[in-house]
C-alpha positions as YAML, in Angstrom:
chain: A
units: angstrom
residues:
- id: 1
  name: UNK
  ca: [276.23, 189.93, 176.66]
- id: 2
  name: UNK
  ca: [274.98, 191.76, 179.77]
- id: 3
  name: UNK
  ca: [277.55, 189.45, 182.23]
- id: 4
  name: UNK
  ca: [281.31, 188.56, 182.28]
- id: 5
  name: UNK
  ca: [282.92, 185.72, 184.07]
- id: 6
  name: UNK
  ca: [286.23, 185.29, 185.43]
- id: 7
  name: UNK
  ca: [287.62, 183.07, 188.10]
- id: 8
  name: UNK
  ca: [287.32, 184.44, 191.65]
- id: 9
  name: UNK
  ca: [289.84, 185.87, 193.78]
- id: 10
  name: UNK
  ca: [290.85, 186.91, 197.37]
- id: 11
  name: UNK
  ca: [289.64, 190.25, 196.90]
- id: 12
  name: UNK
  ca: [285.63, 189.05, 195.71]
- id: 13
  name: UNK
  ca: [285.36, 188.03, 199.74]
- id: 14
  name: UNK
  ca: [283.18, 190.77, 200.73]
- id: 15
  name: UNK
  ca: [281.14, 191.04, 197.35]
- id: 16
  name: UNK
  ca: [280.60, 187.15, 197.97]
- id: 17
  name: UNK
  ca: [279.54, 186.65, 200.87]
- id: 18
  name: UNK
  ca: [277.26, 189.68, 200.74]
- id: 19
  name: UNK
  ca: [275.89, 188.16, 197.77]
- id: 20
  name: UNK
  ca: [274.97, 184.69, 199.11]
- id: 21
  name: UNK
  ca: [274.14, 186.45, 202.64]
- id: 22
  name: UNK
  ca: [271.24, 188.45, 199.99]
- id: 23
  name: UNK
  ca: [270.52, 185.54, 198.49]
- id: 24
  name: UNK
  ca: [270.41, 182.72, 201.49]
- id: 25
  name: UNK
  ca: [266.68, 182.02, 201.47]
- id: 26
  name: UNK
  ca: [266.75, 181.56, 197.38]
- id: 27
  name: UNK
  ca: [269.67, 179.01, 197.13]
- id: 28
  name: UNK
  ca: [269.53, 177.36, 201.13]
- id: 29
  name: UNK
  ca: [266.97, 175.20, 200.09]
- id: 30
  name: UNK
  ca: [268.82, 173.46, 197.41]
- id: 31
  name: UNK
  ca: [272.82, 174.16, 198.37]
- id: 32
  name: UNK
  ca: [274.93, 174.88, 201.03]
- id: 33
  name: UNK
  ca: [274.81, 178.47, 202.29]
- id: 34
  name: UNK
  ca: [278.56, 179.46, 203.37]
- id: 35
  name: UNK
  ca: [278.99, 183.41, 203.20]
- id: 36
  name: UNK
  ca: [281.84, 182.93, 204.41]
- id: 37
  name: UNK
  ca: [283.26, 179.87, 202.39]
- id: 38
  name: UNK
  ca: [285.12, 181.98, 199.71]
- id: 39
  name: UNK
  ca: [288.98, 181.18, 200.84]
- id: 40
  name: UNK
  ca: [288.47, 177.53, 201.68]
- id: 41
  name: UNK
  ca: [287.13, 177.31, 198.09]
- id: 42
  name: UNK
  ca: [289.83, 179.21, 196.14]
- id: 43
  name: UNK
  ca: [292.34, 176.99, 198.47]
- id: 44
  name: UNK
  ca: [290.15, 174.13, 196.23]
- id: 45
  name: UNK
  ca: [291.01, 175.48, 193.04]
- id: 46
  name: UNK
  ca: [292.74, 172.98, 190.93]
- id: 47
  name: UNK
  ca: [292.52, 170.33, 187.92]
- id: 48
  name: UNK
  ca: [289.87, 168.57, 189.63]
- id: 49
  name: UNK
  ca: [287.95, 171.98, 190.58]
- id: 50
  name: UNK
  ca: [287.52, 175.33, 188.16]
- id: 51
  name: UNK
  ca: [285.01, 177.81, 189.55]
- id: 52
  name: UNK
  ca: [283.73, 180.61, 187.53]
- id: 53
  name: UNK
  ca: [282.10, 184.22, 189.36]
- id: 54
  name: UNK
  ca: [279.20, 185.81, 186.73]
- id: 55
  name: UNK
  ca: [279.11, 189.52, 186.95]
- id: 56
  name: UNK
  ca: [276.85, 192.05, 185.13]
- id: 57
  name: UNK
  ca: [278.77, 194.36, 183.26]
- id: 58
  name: UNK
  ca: [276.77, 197.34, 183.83]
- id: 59
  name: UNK
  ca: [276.66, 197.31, 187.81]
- id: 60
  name: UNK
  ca: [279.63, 194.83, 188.62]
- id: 61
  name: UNK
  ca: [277.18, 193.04, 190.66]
- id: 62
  name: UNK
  ca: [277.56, 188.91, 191.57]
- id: 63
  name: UNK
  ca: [275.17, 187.58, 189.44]
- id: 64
  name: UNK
  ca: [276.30, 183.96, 190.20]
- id: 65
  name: UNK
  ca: [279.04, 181.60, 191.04]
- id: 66
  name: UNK
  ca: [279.34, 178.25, 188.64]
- id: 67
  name: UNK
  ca: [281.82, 174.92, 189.65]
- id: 68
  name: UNK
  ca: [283.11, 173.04, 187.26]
- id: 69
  name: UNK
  ca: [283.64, 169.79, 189.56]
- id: 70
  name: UNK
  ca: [284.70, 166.41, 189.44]
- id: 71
  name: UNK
  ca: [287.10, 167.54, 186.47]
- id: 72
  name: UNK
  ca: [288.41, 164.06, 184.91]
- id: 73
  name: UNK
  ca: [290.83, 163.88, 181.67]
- id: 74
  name: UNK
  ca: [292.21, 161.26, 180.22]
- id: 75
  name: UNK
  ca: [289.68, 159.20, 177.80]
- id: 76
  name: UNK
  ca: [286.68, 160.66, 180.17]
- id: 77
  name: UNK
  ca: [287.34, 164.77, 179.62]
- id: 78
  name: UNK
  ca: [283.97, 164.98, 181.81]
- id: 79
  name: UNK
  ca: [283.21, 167.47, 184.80]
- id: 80
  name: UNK
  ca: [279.89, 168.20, 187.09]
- id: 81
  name: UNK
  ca: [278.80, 171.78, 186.81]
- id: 82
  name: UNK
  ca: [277.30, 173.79, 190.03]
- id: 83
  name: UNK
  ca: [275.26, 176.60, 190.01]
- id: 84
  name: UNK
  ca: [273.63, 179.28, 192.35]
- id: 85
  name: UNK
  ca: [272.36, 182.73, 191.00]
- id: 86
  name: UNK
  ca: [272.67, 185.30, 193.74]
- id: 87
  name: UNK
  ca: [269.59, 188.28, 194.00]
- id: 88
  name: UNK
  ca: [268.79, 190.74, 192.83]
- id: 89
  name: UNK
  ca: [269.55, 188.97, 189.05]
- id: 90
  name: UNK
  ca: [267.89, 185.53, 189.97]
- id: 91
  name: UNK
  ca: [265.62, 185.56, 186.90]
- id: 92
  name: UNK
  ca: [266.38, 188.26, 184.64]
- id: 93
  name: UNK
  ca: [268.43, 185.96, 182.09]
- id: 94
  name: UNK
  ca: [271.95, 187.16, 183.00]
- id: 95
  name: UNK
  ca: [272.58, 183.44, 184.95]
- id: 96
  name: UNK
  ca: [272.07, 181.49, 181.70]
- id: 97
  name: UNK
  ca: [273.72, 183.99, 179.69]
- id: 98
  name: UNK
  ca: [276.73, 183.70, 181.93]
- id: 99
  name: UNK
  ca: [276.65, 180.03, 181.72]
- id: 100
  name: UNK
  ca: [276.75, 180.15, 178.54]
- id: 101
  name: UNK
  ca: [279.78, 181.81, 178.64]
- id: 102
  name: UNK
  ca: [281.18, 179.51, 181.29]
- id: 103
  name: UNK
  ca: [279.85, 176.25, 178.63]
- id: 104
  name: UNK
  ca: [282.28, 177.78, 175.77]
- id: 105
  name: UNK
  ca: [285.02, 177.73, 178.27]
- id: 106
  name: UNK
  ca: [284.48, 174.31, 179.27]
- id: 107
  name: UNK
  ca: [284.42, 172.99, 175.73]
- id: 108
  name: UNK
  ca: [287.23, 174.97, 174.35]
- id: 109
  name: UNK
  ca: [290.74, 173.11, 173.85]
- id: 110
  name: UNK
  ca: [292.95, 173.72, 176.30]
- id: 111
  name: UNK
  ca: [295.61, 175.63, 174.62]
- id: 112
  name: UNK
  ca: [292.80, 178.08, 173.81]
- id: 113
  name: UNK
  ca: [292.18, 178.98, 177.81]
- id: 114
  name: UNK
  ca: [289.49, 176.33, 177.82]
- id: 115
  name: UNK
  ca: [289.15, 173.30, 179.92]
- id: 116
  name: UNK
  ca: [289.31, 171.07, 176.91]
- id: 117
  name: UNK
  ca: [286.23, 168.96, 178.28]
- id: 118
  name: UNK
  ca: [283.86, 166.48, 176.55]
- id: 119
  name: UNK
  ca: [281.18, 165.73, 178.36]
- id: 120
  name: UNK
  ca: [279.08, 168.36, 181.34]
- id: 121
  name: UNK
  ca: [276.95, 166.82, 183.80]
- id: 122
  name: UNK
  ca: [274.62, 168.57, 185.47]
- id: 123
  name: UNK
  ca: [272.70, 167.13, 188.75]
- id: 124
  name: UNK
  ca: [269.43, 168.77, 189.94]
- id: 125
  name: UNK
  ca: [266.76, 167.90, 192.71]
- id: 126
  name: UNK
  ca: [263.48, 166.84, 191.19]
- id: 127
  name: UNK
  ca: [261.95, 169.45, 193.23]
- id: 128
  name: UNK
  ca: [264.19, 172.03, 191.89]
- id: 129
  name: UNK
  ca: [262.32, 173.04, 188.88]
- id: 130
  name: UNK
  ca: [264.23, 176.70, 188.03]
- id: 131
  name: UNK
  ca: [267.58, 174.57, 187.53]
- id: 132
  name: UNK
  ca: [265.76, 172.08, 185.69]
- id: 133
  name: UNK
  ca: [264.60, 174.35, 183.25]
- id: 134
  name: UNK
  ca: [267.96, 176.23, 183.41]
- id: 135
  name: UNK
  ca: [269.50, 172.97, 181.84]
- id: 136
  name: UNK
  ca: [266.98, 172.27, 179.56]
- id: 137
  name: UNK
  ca: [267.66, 175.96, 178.07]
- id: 138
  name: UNK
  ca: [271.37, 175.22, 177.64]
- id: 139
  name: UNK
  ca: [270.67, 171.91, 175.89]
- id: 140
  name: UNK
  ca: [271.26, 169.45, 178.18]
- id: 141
  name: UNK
  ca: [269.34, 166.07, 178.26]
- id: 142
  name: UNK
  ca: [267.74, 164.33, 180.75]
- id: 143
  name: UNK
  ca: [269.26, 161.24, 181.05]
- id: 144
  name: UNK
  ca: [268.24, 159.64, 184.54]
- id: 145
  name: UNK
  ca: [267.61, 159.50, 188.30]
- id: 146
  name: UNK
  ca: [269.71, 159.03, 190.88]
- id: 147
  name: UNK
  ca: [268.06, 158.28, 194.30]
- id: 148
  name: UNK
  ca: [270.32, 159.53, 197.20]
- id: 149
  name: UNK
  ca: [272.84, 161.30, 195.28]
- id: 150
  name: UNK
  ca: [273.85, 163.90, 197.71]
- id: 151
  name: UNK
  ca: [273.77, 164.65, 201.60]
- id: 152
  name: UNK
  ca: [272.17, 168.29, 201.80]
- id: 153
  name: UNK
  ca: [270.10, 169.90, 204.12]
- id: 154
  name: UNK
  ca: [270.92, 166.85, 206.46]
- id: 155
  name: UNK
  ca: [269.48, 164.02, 204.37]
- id: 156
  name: UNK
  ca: [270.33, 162.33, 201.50]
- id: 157
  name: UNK
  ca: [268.86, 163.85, 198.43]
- id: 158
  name: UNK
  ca: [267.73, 162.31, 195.13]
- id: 159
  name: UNK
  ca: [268.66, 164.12, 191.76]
- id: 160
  name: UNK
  ca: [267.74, 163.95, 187.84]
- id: 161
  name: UNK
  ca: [271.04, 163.63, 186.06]
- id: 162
  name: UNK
  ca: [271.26, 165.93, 182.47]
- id: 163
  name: UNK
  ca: [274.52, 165.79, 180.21]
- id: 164
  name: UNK
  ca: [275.40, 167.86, 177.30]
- id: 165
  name: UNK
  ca: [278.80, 166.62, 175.11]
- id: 166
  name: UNK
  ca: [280.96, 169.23, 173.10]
- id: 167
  name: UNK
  ca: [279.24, 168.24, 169.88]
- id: 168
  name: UNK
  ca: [275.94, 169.27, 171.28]
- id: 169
  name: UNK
  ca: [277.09, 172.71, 171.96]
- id: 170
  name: UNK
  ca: [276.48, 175.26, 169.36]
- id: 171
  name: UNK
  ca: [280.45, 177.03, 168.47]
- id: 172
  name: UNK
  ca: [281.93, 173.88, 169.66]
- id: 173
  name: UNK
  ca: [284.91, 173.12, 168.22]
- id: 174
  name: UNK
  ca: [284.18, 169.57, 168.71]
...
């Protein structure tokens, strides 16, 4: 593996933001750009959020940052997973690599470090065809539309809804 992922902390501000500031044109049109939104989101951390930074080994550069949302337990064990991949890696196969890596975590048990989920959803704009092909890679399937899904950009935007379950992923131990 070319990456490594770890949760972020306090002292990943100025890496961050200088990362997303690089990279503002490539992700603004599909998520929020917030340079600066690095402490309000590891004041989020919790059960209900998990987010993961993906750094290449060989320059320590951001290569991305993945959420693990909408964490549920219980009889669900189901989460939504975020994405952006930050420049200059955007396409050179260290984001899916480090998703993988962030995919075993989520479907480990929990008293093996992992989140001890079930089910990943991931939620993508039709128009977005690099993330759509990102989950298709990883092995998720499409399994419908959602019209209005999410207010971004100042609208409310529709998104194609792709799930992958622990027995799906290869090294499971589903």
């Amino acid at each position: 593996m070319r990456v490594m992922i770890r949760a972020p902390r306090a002292e990943d501000e100025v890496l961050y933001a200088a990362a997303v500031r690089r990279s503002a044109e490539h992700i603004g049109r599909w998520n929020p750009v917030e340079p600066d939104g690095l402490p309000e989101l590891l004041d989020r951390q919790g059960s209900g959020l998990r987010t993961f930074l993906i750094f290449d080994r060989e320059t320590g550069g951001l290569v991305g940052k993945v959420n693990v949302a909408n964490i549920v337990m219980g009889r669900f064990c189901n989460a939504t997973l975020g994405y952006d991949s930050y420049l200059p890696f955007a396409g050179t196969g260290r984001m899916s690599e480090g998703l993988r890596l962030v995919l075993d975590r989520c479907f480990a048990p929990q008293s093996a470090d992992g989140l001890g989920l079930h089910r990943l959803e991931i939620n993508v704009q039709p128009e977005n065809e690099r993330s759509i092909a990102m989950a298709k890679r990883l092995g998720f399937r499409h399994e419908g539309f959602t019209p209005r899904m999410l207010f971004l950009q100042g609208d409310w935007r529709d998104h194609e809804r792709f799930a992958l379950t622990a027995e799906e992923w290869p090294g499971s131990a589903a």
